[in-house]
Coordinates of C-alpha atoms in Angstrom, one line a residue:
X1 CA 0.0 0.0 0.0
X2 CA 1.4 3.4 -1.0
X3 CA 2.0 6.1 1.5
X4 CA -0.6 8.3 -0.2
X5 CA -3.4 5.7 0.1
X6 CA -2.3 5.1 3.7
X7 CA -2.6 8.9 4.4
X8 CA -6.1 9.1 2.9
X9 CA -7.2 6.2 5.1
X10 CA -5.8 7.9 8.2
X11 CA -7.6 11.2 7.3
X12 CA -10.8 9.3 6.7
X13 CA -10.5 7.7 10.1
X14 CA -9.8 11.0 11.9
X15 CA -12.8 12.6 10.2
X16 CA -15.0 9.7 11.0
X17 CA -14.2 10.0 14.7
X18 CA -14.9 13.8 14.7
X19 CA -18.2 13.3 12.7
X20 CA -19.4 10.5 15.1
X21 CA -19.2 13.0 17.9
X22 CA -21.3 15.5 16.0
X23 CA -23.7 12.7 15.0
X24 CA -24.3 11.9 18.7
X25 CA -25.0 15.6 19.5
X26 CA -26.9 16.7 16.4
X27 CA -28.3 13.4 15.0
X28 CA -29.5 11.9 18.3
X29 CA -30.1 14.9 20.5
X30 CA -30.9 17.5 17.8
X31 CA -28.5 20.1 19.2
X32 CA -26.7 21.9 16.4
X33 CA -23.2 23.0 17.2
X34 CA -20.7 25.0 15.2
X35 CA -18.0 24.7 17.9
X36 CA -16.7 21.2 17.5
X37 CA -13.6 22.5 15.6
X38 CA -12.8 24.3 18.9
X39 CA -12.9 21.0 20.8
X40 CA -10.7 19.4 18.1
X41 CA -8.2 22.3 18.6
X42 CA -8.2 21.7 22.4
X43 CA -7.5 18.0 21.9
X44 CA -4.8 18.7 19.4
X45 CA -3.0 21.4 21.3
X46 CA -3.3 19.6 24.7
X47 CA -1.8 16.4 23.3
X48 CA 0.9 18.2 21.3
X49 CA 2.0 20.4 24.2
X50 CA 2.0 17.5 26.6
X51 CA 4.1 15.5 24.2
X52 CA 6.6 18.2 23.0
X53 CA 7.1 20.2 26.3
X54 CA 6.6 17.5 29.0
X55 CA 7.5 14.3 27.1
X56 CA 4.2 12.6 27.9
X57 CA 3.8 9.2 26.1
X58 CA 1.4 9.0 23.2
X59 CA -1.2 6.7 24.8
X60 CA -1.4 9.1 27.7
X61 CA -2.0 12.2 25.6
X62 CA -4.5 10.3 23.4
X63 CA -6.6 10.1 26.5
X64 CA -5.7 13.4 28.2
X65 CA -6.5 15.5 25.1
X66 CA -10.1 14.3 24.7
X67 CA -10.7 14.4 28.4
X68 CA -9.6 18.1 28.6
X69 CA -12.0 18.8 25.7
X70 CA -14.8 17.0 27.5
X71 CA -14.2 19.0 30.7
X72 CA -14.3 22.2 28.8
X73 CA -17.6 21.1 27.2
X74 CA -19.0 20.3 30.6
X75 CA -18.4 23.9 31.8
X76 CA -19.7 25.4 28.5
X77 CA -22.7 23.1 28.6
X78 CA -23.7 24.2 32.0
X79 CA -23.8 27.8 30.8
X80 CA -25.4 27.3 27.4
X81 CA -27.5 24.1 27.2
X82 CA -30.5 25.8 28.8
X83 CA -30.7 28.3 26.0
X84 CA -33.4 27.6 23.5
X85 CA -33.6 27.7 19.7
X86 CA -30.7 29.2 17.8
X87 CA -29.0 30.7 20.8
X88 CA -27.1 27.5 21.6
X89 CA -25.9 27.3 18.0
X90 CA -24.7 31.0 18.1
X91 CA -23.0 30.4 21.4
X92 CA -21.1 27.3 20.2
X93 CA -20.1 29.3 17.0
X94 CA -18.7 32.1 19.2
X95 CA -16.9 29.5 21.4
X96 CA -15.2 27.9 18.5
X97 CA -13.9 31.2 17.2
X98 CA -12.8 32.3 20.7
X99 CA -10.7 29.1 21.1
X100 CA -9.1 29.7 17.8
X101 CA -8.2 33.3 18.7
X102 CA -7.0 32.2 22.1
X103 CA -4.5 29.7 20.6
X104 CA -3.6 32.4 18.0
X105 CA -2.6 35.0 20.7
X106 CA -1.1 32.6 23.2
X107 CA 2.1 32.5 21.1
X108 CA 4.6 31.6 23.9
X109 CA 2.7 28.3 24.4
X110 CA 1.0 27.5 21.1
X111 CA 3.3 29.2 18.6
X112 CA 0.6 31.6 17.6
X113 CA -0.1 32.0 13.9
X114 CA 3.2 30.2 13.1
X115 CA 1.7 27.1 14.6
X116 CA 3.2 24.3 16.8
X117 CA 5.7 22.0 15.1
X118 CA 8.0 19.1 16.1
X119 CA 5.1 16.9 17.2
X120 CA 6.2 13.2 17.1
X121 CA 4.5 11.2 14.2
X122 CA 2.7 8.7 16.3
X123 CA -0.6 8.3 14.4
X124 CA -0.2 5.3 12.1
X125 CA -2.9 3.6 10.0
X126 CA -3.1 0.8 12.4
X127 CA -3.8 3.1 15.3
X128 CA -6.2 5.3 13.3
X129 CA -8.3 2.3 12.2
X130 CA -8.2 0.8 15.6
X131 CA -9.4 4.0 17.3
X132 CA -12.1 4.5 14.7
X133 CA -13.5 0.9 15.3
X134 CA -13.4 1.6 19.1
X135 CA -15.1 5.0 18.6
X136 CA -17.8 3.5 16.4
X137 CA -18.5 0.6 18.7
X138 CA -18.5 2.9 21.7
X139 CA -21.1 5.2 20.1
X140 CA -23.2 2.3 18.8
X141 CA -23.4 0.7 22.3
X142 CA -24.0 4.0 24.0
X143 CA -26.9 4.9 21.7
X144 CA -28.5 1.5 22.2
X145 CA -28.3 1.8 26.0
X146 CA -30.8 3.4 28.3
X147 CA -28.9 6.7 28.0
X148 CA -29.0 6.6 24.3
X149 CA -32.7 5.9 24.2
X150 CA -33.2 8.9 26.5
X151 CA -31.3 11.1 24.0
X152 CA -33.6 9.9 21.2
X153 CA -36.6 10.7 23.3
X154 CA -35.3 14.2 23.7
X155 CA -34.7 14.4 20.0
X156 CA -38.3 13.3 19.2
X157 CA -40.2 15.3 21.8
X158 CA -38.4 17.1 24.6
X159 CA -41.5 18.2 26.5
X160 CA -42.8 14.6 26.5
X161 CA -39.4 13.3 27.6
X162 CA -39.4 15.7 30.6
X163 CA -43.0 14.6 31.4
X164 CA -41.9 10.9 31.8
X165 CA -39.1 11.9 34.1
X166 CA -36.0 12.2 31.9
X167 CA -33.6 14.9 33.1
X168 CA -33.2 16.5 29.7
X169 CA -30.5 19.0 30.9
X170 CA -28.3 16.2 32.3
X171 CA -28.6 14.1 29.1
X172 CA -27.8 17.1 26.9
X173 CA -24.7 17.6 28.9
X174 CA -23.8 13.9 28.4
X175 CA -24.2 14.2 24.7
X176 CA -22.2 17.5 24.5
X177 CA -19.3 16.0 26.6
X178 CA -19.2 12.9 24.5
X179 CA -19.3 14.9 21.3
X180 CA -16.4 17.0 22.6
X181 CA -14.5 13.9 23.7
X182 CA -14.7 12.5 20.1
X183 CA -13.6 15.8 18.7
X184 CA -10.7 16.0 21.1
X185 CA -9.6 12.5 20.1
X186 CA -9.7 13.4 16.4
X187 CA -7.7 16.5 17.1
X188 CA -5.0 14.5 19.1
X189 CA -4.7 12.0 16.2
X190 CA -4.5 14.8 13.7
X191 CA -1.7 16.6 15.6
X192 CA 0.4 13.4 15.7
X193 CA -0.3 12.7 12.1
X194 CA 0.5 16.1 10.5
X195 CA 3.3 16.7 13.1
X196 CA 2.2 20.4 12.9
X197 CA -0.9 22.3 14.0
X198 CA -2.0 25.9 13.7
X199 CA -5.2 27.7 14.7
X200 CA -6.4 28.1 11.1
X201 CA -6.8 24.4 10.9
X202 CA -9.7 24.6 13.4
X203 CA -11.7 27.5 12.0
X204 CA -15.5 27.9 11.4
X205 CA -15.5 26.1 8.0
X206 CA -14.1 23.0 9.8
X207 CA -17.1 23.0 12.2
X208 CA -19.5 23.6 9.3
X209 CA -17.9 20.7 7.4
X210 CA -18.5 18.3 10.3
X211 CA -22.1 19.3 10.7
X212 CA -22.8 19.2 7.0
X213 CA -21.4 15.7 6.8
X214 CA -23.8 14.5 9.5
X215 CA -26.8 16.2 7.6
X216 CA -25.7 14.5 4.4
X217 CA -25.3 11.1 6.0
X218 CA -28.6 11.3 7.8
X219 CA -29.6 12.7 11.2
X220 CA -30.0 9.7 13.3
X221 CA -27.8 7.2 11.6
X222 CA -24.2 6.4 12.7
X223 CA -23.5 4.4 9.5
X224 CA -24.9 7.2 7.4
X225 CA -22.4 9.6 9.1
X226 CA -19.5 7.2 8.3
X227 CA -20.7 6.8 4.7
X228 CA -20.9 10.5 4.2
X229 CA -17.5 11.1 5.8
X230 CA -15.8 8.5 3.5
X231 CA -17.5 10.1 0.4
X232 CA -16.6 13.7 1.4
X233 CA -13.0 12.8 2.3
X234 CA -12.2 10.5 -0.6
X235 CA -14.0 12.4 -3.4
X236 CA -12.0 15.6 -3.0
X237 CA -8.9 13.4 -3.3
X238 CA -10.2 11.9 -6.5
X239 CA -11.2 15.3 -7.9
X240 CA -8.2 17.1 -6.4
X241 CA -8.3 19.8 -9.1
X242 CA -11.7 20.9 -7.7
X243 CA -10.7 20.6 -4.0
X244 CA -10.6 24.4 -3.6
X245 CA -14.4 24.5 -4.3
X246 CA -15.0 21.9 -1.6
X247 CA -17.2 24.1 0.6
X248 CA -19.2 25.2 -2.4
X249 CA -19.8 21.5 -3.4
X250 CA -20.7 20.7 0.2
X251 CA -23.3 23.5 0.1
X252 CA -24.8 22.3 -3.2
X253 CA -24.8 18.7 -1.8
X254 CA -26.8 19.8 1.2
X255 CA -29.3 21.7 -0.9
X256 CA -29.8 18.8 -3.3
X257 CA -30.2 16.3 -0.4
X258 CA -32.6 18.4 1.5
X259 CA -34.7 18.9 -1.6
X260 CA -34.6 15.3 -2.8
X261 CA -34.1 13.3 0.5
X262 CA -34.6 15.5 3.6
X263 CA -33.6 12.8 6.0
X264 CA -30.1 12.3 4.4
X265 CA -28.5 9.4 2.6
X266 CA -29.5 6.8 5.4
X267 CA -32.2 8.8 7.2
X268 CA -32.8 7.0 10.5
X269 CA -31.7 3.6 9.2
X270 CA -28.4 1.8 9.9
X271 CA -26.4 -0.2 7.4
X272 CA -27.2 -3.9 7.7
X273 CA -26.1 -7.0 5.8
X274 CA -29.5 -8.7 6.4
X275 CA -30.9 -7.7 2.9
X276 CA -27.8 -9.2 1.2
X277 CA -28.2 -12.4 3.2
X278 CA -31.9 -12.5 2.5
X279 CA -31.3 -12.1 -1.3
X280 CA -28.6 -14.7 -1.2
X281 CA -30.9 -17.2 0.6
X282 CA -33.7 -16.6 -1.9
X283 CA -31.5 -17.2 -4.8
X284 CA -29.8 -20.2 -3.2
X285 CA -33.1 -21.9 -2.2
X286 CA -34.6 -21.2 -5.7
X287 CA -31.7 -22.8 -7.4
X288 CA -31.5 -25.8 -5.0
X289 CA -35.3 -26.5 -5.5
X290 CA -36.2 -25.4 -9.1
X291 CA -39.4 -27.5 -9.2
X292 CA -40.9 -25.6 -6.2
X293 CA -41.2 -22.4 -8.2
X294 CA -43.0 -24.2 -11.0
X295 CA -45.7 -25.6 -8.7
X296 CA -44.8 -29.2 -9.6

């Protein structure tokens, strides 16, 4: 396998982890956030600083970076999750930009606009794929637990969820923290893959890209989010000459999908091999007993 293909697979895995976090928050709790690039930045800078300045081992920073992002999300969530309507979205947008500017002006620690370099290259394809599988299984099991079903109840009808005793504020905090944890993990992997990070890598278009990917994949479908991430990461590589128009193509894709298929590529469904097995069984049984179909 060439280094280029390996690099594309690593980027797909990092994007999948970040999008899974947005999917849990937006797809299953229906809280739209434009601040997840800020949590990616926190995970990336925390892990990079711990590695380069304090010599922390990679497994430690791969946990510490996401945990710091989740703790920041807990504090931000307690201040903002009671806001209704578009106010939460606007707050997360402001948070993401504030984090980017904070890292931009904290030059003695973060390198400012010049960025932070010299990060050890620890993110390999094996680690990226392994972390992606763990992240997907973790999200899958969480959403099928009691806590996940409570999030879906909040998504469908928040007032009814409160009426049956679900603490909606607490479960929103859970989903916000998990979303930030996933974003921080993606940021940590990204920092140790590129070996260089700068604030411009975690700007508003990055947050918009994550949210748009979830919308295209289907709000309420983890496998749809994964499918959309693979498509939106690989296609710009195939059509590299049009990569600079990526955000324009994203916008057009969202408009087309909302018009033709408002629920996204997968909607509320998850990918399953059962239809393939069912088709195989029908063909196999028909071929093994040809007289049955003729009524003889």
